[in-house]
mmCIF file of C-alpha atoms in Angstrom:
data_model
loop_
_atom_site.group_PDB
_atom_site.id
_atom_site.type_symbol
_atom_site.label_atom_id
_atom_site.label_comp_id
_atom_site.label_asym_id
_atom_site.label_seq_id
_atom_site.Cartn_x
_atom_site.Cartn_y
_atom_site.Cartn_z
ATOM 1 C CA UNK L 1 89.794 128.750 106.318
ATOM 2 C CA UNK L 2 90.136 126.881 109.267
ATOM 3 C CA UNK L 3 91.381 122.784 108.349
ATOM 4 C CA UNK L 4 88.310 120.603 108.417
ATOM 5 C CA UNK L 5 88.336 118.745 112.154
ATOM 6 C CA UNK L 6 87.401 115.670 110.757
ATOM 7 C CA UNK L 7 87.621 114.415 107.117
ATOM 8 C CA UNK L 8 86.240 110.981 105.795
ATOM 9 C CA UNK L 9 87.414 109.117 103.011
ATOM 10 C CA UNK L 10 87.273 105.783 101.526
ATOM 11 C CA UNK L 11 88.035 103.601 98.409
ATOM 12 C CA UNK L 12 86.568 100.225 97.026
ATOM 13 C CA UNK L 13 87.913 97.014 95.816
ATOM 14 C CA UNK L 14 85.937 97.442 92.809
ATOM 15 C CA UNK L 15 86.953 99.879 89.905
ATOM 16 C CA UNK L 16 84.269 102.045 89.730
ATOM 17 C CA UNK L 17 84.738 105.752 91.141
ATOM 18 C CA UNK L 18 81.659 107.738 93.273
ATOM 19 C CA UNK L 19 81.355 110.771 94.131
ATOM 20 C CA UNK L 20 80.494 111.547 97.788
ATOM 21 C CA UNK L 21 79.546 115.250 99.433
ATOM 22 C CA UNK L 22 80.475 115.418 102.888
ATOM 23 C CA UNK L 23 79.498 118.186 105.311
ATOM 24 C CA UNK L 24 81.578 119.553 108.376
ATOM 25 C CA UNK L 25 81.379 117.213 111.553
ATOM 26 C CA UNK L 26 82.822 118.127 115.105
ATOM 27 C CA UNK L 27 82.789 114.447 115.929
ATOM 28 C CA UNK L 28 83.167 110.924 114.700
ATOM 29 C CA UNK L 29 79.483 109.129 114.365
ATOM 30 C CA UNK L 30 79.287 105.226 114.206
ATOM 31 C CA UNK L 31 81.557 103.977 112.111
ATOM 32 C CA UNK L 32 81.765 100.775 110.033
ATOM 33 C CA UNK L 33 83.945 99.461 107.159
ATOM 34 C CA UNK L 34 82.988 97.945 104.184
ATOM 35 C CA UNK L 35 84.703 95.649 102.290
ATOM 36 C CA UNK L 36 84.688 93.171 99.224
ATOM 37 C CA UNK L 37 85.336 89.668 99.117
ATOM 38 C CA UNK L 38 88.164 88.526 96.322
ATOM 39 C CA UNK L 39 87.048 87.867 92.960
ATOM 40 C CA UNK L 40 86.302 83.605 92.983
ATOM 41 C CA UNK L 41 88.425 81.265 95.398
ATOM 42 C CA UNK L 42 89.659 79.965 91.807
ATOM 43 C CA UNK L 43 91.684 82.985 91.215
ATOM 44 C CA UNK L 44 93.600 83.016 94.459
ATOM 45 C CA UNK L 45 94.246 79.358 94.123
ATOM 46 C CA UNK L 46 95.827 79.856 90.980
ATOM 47 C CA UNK L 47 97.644 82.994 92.522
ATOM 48 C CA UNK L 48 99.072 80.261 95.066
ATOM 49 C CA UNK L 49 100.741 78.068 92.947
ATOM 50 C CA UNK L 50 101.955 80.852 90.268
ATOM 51 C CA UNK L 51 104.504 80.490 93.254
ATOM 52 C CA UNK L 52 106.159 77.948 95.020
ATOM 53 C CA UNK L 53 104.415 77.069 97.889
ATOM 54 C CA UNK L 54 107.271 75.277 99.831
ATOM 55 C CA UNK L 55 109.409 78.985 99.136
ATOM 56 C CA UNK L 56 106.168 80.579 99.587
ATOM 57 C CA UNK L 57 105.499 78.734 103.386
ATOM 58 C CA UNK L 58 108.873 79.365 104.111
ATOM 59 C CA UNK L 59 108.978 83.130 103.851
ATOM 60 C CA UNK L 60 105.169 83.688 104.957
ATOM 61 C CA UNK L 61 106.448 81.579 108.112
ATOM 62 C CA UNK L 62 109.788 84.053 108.718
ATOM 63 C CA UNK L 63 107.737 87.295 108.255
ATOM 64 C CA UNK L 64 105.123 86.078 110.637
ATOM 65 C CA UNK L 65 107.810 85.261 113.424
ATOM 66 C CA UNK L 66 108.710 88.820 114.192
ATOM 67 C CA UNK L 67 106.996 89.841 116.433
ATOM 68 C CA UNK L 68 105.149 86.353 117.941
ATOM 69 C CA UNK L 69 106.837 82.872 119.720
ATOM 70 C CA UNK L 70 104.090 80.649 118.401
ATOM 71 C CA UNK L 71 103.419 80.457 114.710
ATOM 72 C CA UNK L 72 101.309 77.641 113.505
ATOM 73 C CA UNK L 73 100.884 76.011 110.573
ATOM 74 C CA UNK L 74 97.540 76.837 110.134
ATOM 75 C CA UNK L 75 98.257 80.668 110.552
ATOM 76 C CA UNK L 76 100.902 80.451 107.672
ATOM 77 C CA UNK L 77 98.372 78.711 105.567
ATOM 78 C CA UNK L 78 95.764 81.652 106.363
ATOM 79 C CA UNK L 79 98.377 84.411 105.141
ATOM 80 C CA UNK L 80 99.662 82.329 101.995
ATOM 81 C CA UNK L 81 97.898 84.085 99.494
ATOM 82 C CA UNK L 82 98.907 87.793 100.970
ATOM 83 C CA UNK L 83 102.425 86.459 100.965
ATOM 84 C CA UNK L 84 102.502 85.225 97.399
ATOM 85 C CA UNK L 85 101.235 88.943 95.884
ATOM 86 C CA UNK L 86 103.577 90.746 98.044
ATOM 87 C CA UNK L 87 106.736 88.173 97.431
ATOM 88 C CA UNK L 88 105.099 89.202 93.710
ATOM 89 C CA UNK L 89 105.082 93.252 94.708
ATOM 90 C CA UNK L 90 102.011 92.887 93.520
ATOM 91 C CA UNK L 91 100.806 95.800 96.292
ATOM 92 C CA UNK L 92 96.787 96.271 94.621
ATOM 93 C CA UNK L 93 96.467 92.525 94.798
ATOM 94 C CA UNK L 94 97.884 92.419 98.356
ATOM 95 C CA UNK L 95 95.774 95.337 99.431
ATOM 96 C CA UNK L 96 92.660 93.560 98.237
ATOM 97 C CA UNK L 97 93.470 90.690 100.390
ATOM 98 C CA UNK L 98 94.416 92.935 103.178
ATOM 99 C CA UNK L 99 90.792 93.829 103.559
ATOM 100 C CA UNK L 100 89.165 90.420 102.618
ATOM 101 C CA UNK L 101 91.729 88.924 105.823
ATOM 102 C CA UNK L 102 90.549 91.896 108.108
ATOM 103 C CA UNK L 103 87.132 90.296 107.525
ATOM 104 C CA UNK L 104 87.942 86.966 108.204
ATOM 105 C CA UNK L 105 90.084 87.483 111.367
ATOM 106 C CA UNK L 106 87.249 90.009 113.156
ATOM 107 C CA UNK L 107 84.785 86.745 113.333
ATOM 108 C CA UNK L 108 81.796 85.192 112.144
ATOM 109 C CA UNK L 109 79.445 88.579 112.796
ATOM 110 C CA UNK L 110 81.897 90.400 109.991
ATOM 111 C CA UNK L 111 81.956 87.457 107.501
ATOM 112 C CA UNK L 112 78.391 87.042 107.627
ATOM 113 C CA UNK L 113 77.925 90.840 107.140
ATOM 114 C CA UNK L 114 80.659 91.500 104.869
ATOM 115 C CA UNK L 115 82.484 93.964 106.614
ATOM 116 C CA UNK L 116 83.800 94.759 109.788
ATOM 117 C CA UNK L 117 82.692 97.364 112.701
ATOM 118 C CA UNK L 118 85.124 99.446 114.205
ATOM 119 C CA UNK L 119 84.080 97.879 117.824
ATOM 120 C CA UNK L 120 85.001 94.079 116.568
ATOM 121 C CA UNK L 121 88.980 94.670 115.852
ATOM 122 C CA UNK L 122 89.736 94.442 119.288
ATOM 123 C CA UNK L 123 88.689 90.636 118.980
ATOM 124 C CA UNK L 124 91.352 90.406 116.162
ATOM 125 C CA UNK L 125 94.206 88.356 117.843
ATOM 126 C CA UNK L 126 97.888 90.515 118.381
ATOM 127 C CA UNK L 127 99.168 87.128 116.484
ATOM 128 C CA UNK L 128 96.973 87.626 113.831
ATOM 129 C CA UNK L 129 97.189 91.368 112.867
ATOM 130 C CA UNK L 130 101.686 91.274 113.609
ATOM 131 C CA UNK L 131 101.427 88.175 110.578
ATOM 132 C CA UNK L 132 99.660 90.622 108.185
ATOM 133 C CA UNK L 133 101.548 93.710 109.296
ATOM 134 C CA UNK L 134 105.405 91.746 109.680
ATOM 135 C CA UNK L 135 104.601 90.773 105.860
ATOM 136 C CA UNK L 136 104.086 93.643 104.615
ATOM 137 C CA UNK L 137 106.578 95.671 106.580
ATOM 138 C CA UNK L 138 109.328 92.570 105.305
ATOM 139 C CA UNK L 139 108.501 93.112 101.344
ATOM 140 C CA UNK L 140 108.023 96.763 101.294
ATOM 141 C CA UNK L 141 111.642 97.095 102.428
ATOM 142 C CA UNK L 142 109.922 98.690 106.160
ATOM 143 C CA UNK L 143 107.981 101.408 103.821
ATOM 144 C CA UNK L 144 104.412 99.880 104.551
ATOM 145 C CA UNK L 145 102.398 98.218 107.018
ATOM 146 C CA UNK L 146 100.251 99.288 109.913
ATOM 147 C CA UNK L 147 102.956 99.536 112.558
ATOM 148 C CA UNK L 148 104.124 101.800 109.798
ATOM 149 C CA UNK L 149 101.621 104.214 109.562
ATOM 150 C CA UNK L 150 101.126 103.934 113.619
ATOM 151 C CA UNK L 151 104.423 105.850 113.772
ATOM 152 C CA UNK L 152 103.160 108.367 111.288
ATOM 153 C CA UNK L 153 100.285 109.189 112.835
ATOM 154 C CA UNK L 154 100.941 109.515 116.503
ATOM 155 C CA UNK L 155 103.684 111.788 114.978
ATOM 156 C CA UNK L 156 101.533 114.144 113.569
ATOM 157 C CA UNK L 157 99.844 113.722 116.952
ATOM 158 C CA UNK L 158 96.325 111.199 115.861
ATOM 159 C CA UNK L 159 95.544 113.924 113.748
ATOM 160 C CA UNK L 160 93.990 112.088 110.657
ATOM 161 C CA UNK L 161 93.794 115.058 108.484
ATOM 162 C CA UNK L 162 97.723 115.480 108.652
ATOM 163 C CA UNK L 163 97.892 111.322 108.396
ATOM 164 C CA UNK L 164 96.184 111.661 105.443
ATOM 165 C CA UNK L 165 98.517 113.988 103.716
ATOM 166 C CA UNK L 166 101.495 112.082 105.039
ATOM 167 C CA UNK L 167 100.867 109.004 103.813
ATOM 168 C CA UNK L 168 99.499 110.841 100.360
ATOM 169 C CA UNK L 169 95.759 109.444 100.391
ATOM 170 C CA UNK L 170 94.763 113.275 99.966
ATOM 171 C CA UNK L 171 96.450 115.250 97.040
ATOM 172 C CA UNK L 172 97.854 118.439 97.200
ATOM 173 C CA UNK L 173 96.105 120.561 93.964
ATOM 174 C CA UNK L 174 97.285 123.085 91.614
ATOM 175 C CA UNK L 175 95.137 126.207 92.747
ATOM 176 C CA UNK L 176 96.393 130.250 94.121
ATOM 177 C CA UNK L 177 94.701 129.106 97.570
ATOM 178 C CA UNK L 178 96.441 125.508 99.401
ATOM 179 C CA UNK L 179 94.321 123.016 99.050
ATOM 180 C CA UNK L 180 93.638 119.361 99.347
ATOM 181 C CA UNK L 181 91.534 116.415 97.838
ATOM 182 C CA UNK L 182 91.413 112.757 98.080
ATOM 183 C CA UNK L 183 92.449 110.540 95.886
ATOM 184 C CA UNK L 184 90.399 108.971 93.343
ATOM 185 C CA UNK L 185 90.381 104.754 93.970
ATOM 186 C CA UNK L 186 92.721 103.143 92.113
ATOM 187 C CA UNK L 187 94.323 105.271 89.446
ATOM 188 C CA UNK L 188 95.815 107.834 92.115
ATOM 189 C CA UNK L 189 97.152 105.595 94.591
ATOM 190 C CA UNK L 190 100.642 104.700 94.194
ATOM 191 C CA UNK L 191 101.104 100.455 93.744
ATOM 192 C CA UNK L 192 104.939 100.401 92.871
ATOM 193 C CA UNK L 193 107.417 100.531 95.304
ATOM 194 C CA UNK L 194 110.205 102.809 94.388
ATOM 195 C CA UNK L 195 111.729 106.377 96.044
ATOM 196 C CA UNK L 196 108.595 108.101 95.246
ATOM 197 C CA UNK L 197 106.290 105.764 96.722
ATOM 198 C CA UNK L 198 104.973 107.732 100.496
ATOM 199 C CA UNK L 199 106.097 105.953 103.829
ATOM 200 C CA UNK L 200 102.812 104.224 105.317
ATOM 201 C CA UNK L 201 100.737 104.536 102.008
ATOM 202 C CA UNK L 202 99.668 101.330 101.891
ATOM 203 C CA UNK L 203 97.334 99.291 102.851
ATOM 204 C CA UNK L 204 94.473 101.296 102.644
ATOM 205 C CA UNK L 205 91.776 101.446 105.252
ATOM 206 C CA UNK L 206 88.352 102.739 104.008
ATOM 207 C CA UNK L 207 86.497 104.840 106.514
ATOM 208 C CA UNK L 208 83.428 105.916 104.324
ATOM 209 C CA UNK L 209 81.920 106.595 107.936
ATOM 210 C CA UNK L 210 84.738 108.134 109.765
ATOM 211 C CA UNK L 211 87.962 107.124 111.202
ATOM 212 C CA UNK L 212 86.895 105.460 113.941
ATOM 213 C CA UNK L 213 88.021 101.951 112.456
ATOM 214 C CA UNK L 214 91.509 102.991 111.320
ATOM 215 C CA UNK L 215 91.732 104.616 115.005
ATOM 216 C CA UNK L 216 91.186 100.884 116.309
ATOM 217 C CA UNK L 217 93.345 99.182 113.877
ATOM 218 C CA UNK L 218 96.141 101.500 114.779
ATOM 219 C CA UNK L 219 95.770 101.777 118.385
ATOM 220 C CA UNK L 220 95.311 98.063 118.646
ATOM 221 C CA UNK L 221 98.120 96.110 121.150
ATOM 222 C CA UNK L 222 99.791 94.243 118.015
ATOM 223 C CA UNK L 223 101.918 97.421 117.302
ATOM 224 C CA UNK L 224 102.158 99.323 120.652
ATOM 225 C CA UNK L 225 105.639 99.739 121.309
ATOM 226 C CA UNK L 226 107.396 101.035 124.710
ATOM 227 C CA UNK L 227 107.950 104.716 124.427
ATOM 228 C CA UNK L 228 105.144 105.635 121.976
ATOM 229 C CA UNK L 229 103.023 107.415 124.029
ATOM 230 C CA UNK L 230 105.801 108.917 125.389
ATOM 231 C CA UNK L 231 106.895 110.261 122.672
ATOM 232 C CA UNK L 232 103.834 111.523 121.827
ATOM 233 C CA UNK L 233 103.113 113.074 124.901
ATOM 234 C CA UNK L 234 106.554 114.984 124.265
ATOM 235 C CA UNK L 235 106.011 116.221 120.978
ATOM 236 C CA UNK L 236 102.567 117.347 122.238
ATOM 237 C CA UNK L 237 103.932 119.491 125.031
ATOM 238 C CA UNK L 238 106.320 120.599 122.940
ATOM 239 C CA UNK L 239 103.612 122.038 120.014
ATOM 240 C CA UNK L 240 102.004 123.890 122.869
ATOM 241 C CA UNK L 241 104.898 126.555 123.132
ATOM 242 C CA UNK L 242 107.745 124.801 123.987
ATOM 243 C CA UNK L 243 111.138 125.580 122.662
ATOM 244 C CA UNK L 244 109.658 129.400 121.630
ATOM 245 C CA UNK L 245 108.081 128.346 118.099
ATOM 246 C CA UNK L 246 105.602 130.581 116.868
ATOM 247 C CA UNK L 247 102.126 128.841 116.342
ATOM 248 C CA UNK L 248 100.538 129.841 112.847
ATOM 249 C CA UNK L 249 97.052 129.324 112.246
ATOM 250 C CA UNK L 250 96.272 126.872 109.806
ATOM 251 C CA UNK L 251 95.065 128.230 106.394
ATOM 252 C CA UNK L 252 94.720 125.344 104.014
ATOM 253 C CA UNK L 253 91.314 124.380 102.610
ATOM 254 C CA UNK L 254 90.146 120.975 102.048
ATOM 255 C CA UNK L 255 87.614 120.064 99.057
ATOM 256 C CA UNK L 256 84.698 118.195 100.457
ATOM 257 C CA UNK L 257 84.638 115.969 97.511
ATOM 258 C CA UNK L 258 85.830 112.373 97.569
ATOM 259 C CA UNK L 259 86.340 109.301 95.767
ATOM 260 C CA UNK L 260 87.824 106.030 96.798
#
């Protein structure tokens, strides 16, 4: 069986697991992205000083100089709280406030609503999305982050089906015929860091309605790099017959099913 053209999947910040049937789509429809708010404001204050907050300042304000010139104290401030669970490895907490930032930085349309439309991430500041990215890339020993999985999936050439398996959000099952299902939100996805943990498998990005919004997050300027389309465009021209590799048709089947 051909490999579904486009697969959607998605997990929650809350614990509870549903069960979605998909059918077959040629093409991406509208596509939004919803996404919880943390628990109480009191909780992440007392996940701010569980830490030192002068150590804590200090190393959110080296990750976040990277990749930008101007870092203010403000911005630090913003990105505290992601910086104190990942300092932690606490990787569920600091996926959690992954999405509750990306809600925050996308402007007052996405706070009010709750969640954020593919269409409003190229609002989000370069500044803004290199601070959450350079912090996770730092404490993850360069194993997660978004400019991360941008390398992983212009390698498999924006193909979110093979993204998917690369980074490990779909799991391979034990049945005679290859197949393929998503994860189930949170027990299956991997929170330690160690030499089983999948390059680019966190953070998450839900895309209940497509892909569309991880396709903005990833093509957004913050992690465009000379050379990566040309790299691309290389390994494309290359999978159409160059170098005289057989092309094999693609057999493995996909379960419809879904749950985070």
């Amino acid at each position: 069986m051909a490999t579904t053209n486009s697969l959607h999947h998605h997990h929650h910040s809350s614990y509870q697991h549903h069960r979605h049937n998909l059918h077959y789509q040629s093409h991406f429809g509208p596509t939004s992205l919803s996404l919880k708010h943390p628990t109480s404001t009191a909780t992440f204050s007392s996940l701010i000083c569980s830490s030192s907050s002068s150590s804590s300042s200090a190393l959110v304000t080296s990750a976040t100089t990277t990749n930008t010139s101007d870092i203010t104290t403000e911005t630090a401030t913003k990105f505290e709280v992601l910086a104190t669970h990942l300092i932690n490895q606490d990787f569920r907490k600091a996926d959690e406030e992954t999405r509750r930032l990306l809600i925050q930085i996308a402007g007052e349309a996405a706070i009010k609503r709750g969640y954020v439309f593919f269409s409003e991430v190229k609002s989000i500041s370069v500044e803004d999305l290199q601070a959450i990215d350079n912090l996770w890339t730092k404490h993850s020993d360069g194993r997660f982050g978004y400019s991360v999985q941008r390398k992983i999936w212009l390698k498999v050439k924006k193909d979110f089906t093979r993204f998917f398996i690369k980074v490990e959000w779909m799991k391979l099952l034990d049945t005679e015929v290859v197949q393929y299902n998503y994860r189930a939100f949170p027990d299956e996805f991997k929170w330690e860091l160690n030499d089983e943990t999948p390059l680019g498998h966190l953070p998450l990005t839900n895309a209940l309605r497509g892909t569309q919004l991880l396709k903005c997050v990833l093509s957004h300027p913050a992690f465009e790099i000379d050379g990566d389309d040309d790299n691309e465009e290389g390994e494309e021209a290359e999978s159409r017959g160059g170098g005289g590799k057989s092309q094999t048709k693609d057999t493995r089947v996909f379960k419809t099913d879904y749950s985070f």
